XYZ file of C-alpha atoms in Angstrom:
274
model
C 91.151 131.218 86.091
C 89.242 129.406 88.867
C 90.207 128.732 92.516
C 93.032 131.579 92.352
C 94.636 131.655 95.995
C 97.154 133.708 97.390
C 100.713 132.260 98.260
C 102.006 134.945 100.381
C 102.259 133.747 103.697
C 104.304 133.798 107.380
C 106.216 130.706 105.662
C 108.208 132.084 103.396
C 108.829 131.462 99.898
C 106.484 128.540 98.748
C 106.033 126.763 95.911
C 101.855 127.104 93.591
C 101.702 123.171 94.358
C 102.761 123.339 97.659
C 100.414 125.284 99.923
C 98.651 123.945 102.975
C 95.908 124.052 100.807
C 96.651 121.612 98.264
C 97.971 119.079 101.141
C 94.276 119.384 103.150
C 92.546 118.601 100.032
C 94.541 115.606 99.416
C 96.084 117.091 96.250
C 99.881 117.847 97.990
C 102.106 118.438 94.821
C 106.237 118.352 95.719
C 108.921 120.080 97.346
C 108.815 122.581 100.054
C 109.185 125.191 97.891
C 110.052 125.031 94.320
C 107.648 125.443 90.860
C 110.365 122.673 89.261
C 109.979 119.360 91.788
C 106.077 119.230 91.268
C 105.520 115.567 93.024
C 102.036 113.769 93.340
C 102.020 112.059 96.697
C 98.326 111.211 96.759
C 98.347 107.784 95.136
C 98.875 106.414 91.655
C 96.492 106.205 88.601
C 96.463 104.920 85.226
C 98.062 107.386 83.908
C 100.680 107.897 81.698
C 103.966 108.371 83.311
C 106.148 111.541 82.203
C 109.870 111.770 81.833
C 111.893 109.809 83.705
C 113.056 109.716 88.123
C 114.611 113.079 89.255
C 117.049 113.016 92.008
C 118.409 116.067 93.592
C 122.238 116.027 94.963
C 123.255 114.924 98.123
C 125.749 116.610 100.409
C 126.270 119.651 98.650
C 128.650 121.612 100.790
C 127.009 124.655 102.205
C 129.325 126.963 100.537
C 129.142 125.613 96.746
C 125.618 126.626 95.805
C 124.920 124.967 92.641
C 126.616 121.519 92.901
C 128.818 121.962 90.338
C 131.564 124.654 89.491
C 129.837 127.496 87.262
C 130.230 126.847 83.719
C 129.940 123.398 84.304
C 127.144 121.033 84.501
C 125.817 117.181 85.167
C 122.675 117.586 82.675
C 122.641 118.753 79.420
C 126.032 119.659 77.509
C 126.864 122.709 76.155
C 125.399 124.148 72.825
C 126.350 127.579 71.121
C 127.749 130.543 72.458
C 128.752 130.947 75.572
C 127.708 132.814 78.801
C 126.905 136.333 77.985
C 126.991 136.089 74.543
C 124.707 138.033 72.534
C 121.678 136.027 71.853
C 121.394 135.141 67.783
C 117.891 136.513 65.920
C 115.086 133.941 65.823
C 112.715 133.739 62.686
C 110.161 133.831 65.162
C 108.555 137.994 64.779
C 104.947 137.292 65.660
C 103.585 139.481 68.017
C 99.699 138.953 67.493
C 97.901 137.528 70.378
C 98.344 133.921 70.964
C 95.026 131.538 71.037
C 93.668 128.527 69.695
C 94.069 129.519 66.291
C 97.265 131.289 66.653
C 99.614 129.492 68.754
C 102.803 127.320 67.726
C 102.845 126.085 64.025
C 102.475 121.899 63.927
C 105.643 120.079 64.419
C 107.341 122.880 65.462
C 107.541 122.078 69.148
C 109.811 119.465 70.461
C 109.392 117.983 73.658
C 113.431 117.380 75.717
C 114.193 115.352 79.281
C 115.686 117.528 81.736
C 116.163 115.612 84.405
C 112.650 113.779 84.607
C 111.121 116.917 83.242
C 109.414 116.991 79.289
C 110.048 120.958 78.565
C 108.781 122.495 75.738
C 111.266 123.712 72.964
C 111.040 125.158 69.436
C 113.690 126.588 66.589
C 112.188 129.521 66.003
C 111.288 130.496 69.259
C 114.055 129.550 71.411
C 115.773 128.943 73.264
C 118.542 129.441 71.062
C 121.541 128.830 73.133
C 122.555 126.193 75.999
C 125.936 126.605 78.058
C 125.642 123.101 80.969
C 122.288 123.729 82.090
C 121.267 127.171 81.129
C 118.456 127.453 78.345
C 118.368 130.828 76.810
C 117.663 133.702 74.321
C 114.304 133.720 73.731
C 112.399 135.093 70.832
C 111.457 138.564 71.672
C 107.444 137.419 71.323
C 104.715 136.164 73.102
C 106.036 132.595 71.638
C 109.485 133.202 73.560
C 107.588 134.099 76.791
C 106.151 130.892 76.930
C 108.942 128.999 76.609
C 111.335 130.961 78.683
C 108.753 130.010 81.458
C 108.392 126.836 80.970
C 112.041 126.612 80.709
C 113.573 128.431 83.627
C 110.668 127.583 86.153
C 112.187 124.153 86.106
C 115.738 124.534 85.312
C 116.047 127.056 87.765
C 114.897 124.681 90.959
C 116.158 121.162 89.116
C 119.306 122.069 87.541
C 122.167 120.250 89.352
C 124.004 123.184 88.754
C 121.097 125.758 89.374
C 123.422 128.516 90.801
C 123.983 129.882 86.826
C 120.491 129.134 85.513
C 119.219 131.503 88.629
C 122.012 134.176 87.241
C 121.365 134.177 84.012
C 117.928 133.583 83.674
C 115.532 135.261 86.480
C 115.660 138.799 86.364
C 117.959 140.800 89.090
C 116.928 142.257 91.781
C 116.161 141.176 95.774
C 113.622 138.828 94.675
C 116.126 136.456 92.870
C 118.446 136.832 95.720
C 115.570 135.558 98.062
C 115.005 132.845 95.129
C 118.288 131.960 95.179
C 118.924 131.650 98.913
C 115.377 129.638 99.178
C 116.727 127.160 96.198
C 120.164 127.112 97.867
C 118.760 125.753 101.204
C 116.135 123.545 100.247
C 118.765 121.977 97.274
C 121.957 121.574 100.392
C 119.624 120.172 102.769
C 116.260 118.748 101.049
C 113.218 117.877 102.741
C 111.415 116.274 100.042
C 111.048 113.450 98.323
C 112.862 112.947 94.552
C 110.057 112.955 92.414
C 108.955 109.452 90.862
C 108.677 108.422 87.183
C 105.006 107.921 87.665
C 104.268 111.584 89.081
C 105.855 113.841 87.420
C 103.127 116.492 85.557
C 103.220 117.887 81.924
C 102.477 120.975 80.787
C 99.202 120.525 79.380
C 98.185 124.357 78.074
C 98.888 127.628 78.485
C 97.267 131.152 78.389
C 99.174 134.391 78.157
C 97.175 136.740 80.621
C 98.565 139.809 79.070
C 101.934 140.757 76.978
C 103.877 144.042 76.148
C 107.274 144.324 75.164
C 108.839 144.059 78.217
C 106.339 142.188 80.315
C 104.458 138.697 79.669
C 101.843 137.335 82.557
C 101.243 133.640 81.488
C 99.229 130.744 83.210
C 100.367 127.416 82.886
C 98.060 124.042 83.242
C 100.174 121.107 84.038
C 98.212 117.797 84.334
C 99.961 114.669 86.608
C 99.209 110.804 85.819
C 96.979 110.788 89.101
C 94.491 112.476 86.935
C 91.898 114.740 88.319
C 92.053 118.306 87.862
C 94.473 120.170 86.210
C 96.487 122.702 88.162
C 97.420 125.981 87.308
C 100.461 128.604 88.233
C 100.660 132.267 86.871
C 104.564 132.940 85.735
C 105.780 136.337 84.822
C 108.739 136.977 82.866
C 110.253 140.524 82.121
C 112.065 141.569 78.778
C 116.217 142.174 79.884
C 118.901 142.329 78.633
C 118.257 141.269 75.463
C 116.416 137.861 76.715
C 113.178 136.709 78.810
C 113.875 136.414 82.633
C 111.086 135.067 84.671
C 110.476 137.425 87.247
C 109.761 136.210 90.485
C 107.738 137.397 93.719
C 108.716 139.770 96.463
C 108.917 136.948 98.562
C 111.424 135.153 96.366
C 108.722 132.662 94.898
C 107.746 131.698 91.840
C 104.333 132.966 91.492
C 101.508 133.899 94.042
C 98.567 132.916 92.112
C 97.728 128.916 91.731
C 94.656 126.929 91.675
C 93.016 123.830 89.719
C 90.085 123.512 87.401
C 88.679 120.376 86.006
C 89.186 121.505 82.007
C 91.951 123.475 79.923
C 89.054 124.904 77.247
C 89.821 128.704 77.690
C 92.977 127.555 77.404
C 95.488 127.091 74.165
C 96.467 122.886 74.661
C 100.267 122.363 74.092
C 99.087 119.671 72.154
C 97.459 121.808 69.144
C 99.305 121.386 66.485
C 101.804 119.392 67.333
């Protein structure tokens, strides 16, 4: 991928679209730190708006991480099993490399709000099972990978009850404790902006960098109304307990690897197909 740039830093955990670099070129993409409130403060275009305002909560008391008692949730309602529950098979068994000519079938993928958000969904690829604002079981596939990414990089910034999404679906360890204290903070006290209707990006196309059974390394192009280039984060997620986490950085971020190029034709378009 072009214009790859290292996120690691003296400041902490930090967002792909939110480096010092993306701000001096004019190009400053969101919150202070978090893959799921992508913002476009450099003007308007023509455009086509995405999904719909975003607001996070105000006045979360320090000591309720997550807004909302766990369990519960302000977005979407409950589907399926419950927490912990074993995850149900999905018809999706694929496990050839995904690319233009092998990616999701047409029609398959549906496109849901979560709070502003369009996120990428499919019934044979997961996820399966909701419980408030957790999205998971996965297909155990290069199909699943891609959609647990694309699902728990947002959910687990945006959620208004993000404290069980982090849980649940980013894989254990110090680095999701980091996560979780960095979403904590920024979510109790915020020092952005909600996003706007008119900037919010879409994922545009993906590309999985390299898959086994227990690891996938995807990039992820996500385009915003402003036009210009596309940017691009690399996501990993890691194959436990029975589902897709996304793994995050030792520094408690979501990925150390973004950049921007001005096509998505090594790429495998969302849009194929569907």
């Amino acid at each position: 991928m072009s214009d790859q740039t290292s996120l690691n830093g003296p400041d902490g955990p930090r967002s792909p679209f939110t480096n010092k670099w993306f701000v001096a070129s004019g190009a400053f993409l969101g919150s202070v730190a978090l893959l799921g409130t992508w913002v476009a403060l450099s003007g308007g275009d023509n455009g086509k708006a995405v999904g719909s305002s975003a607001t996070a909560p105000a006045g979360v008391p320090a000591g309720t991480p997550g807004g909302n008692p766990p369990g519960t949730s302000a977005g979407t309602p409950t589907v399926g099993s419950g927490t912990g529950a074993p995850c149900p098979q999905l018809s999706d068994t694929n496990q050839a490399p995904l690319n233009i000519g092998n990616t999701f079938a047409a029609g398959e993928l549906a496109w849901k709000d979560f709070h502003g958000y369009q996120l990428p969904e499919s019934p044979s690829s997961g996820p399966a099972v909701r419980s408030g604002e957790v999205a998971r079981c996965y297909a155990h596939t290069p199909r699943g990978a891609v959609l647990a990414l694309a699902q728990t990089s947002i959910r687990s910034s945006s959620a208004d009850n993000w404290r069980p999404v982090i849980d649940q679906q980013v894989a254990p360890g110090p680095e999701r404790e980091s996560y979780l204290q960095f979403v904590t903070a920024d979510r109790v006290n915020p020092s952005r902006p909600s996003p706007a209707f008119s900037t919010i990006g879409q994922y545009a196309a993906y590309q999985v960098n390299s898959y086994t059974a227990d690891t996938a390394v995807v990039t992820f192009a996500i385009k915003f109304p402003m036009g210009g280039a596309y940017r691009t984060v690399v996501l990993t997620a890691v194959w436990d307990g029975g589902d897709w986490k996304q793994k995050m950085t030792p520094n408690g971020q979501q990925s150390s690897s973004f950049g921007q190029q001005k096509t998505v034709t090594d790429m495998v378009p969302f849009a194929v197909g569907n």
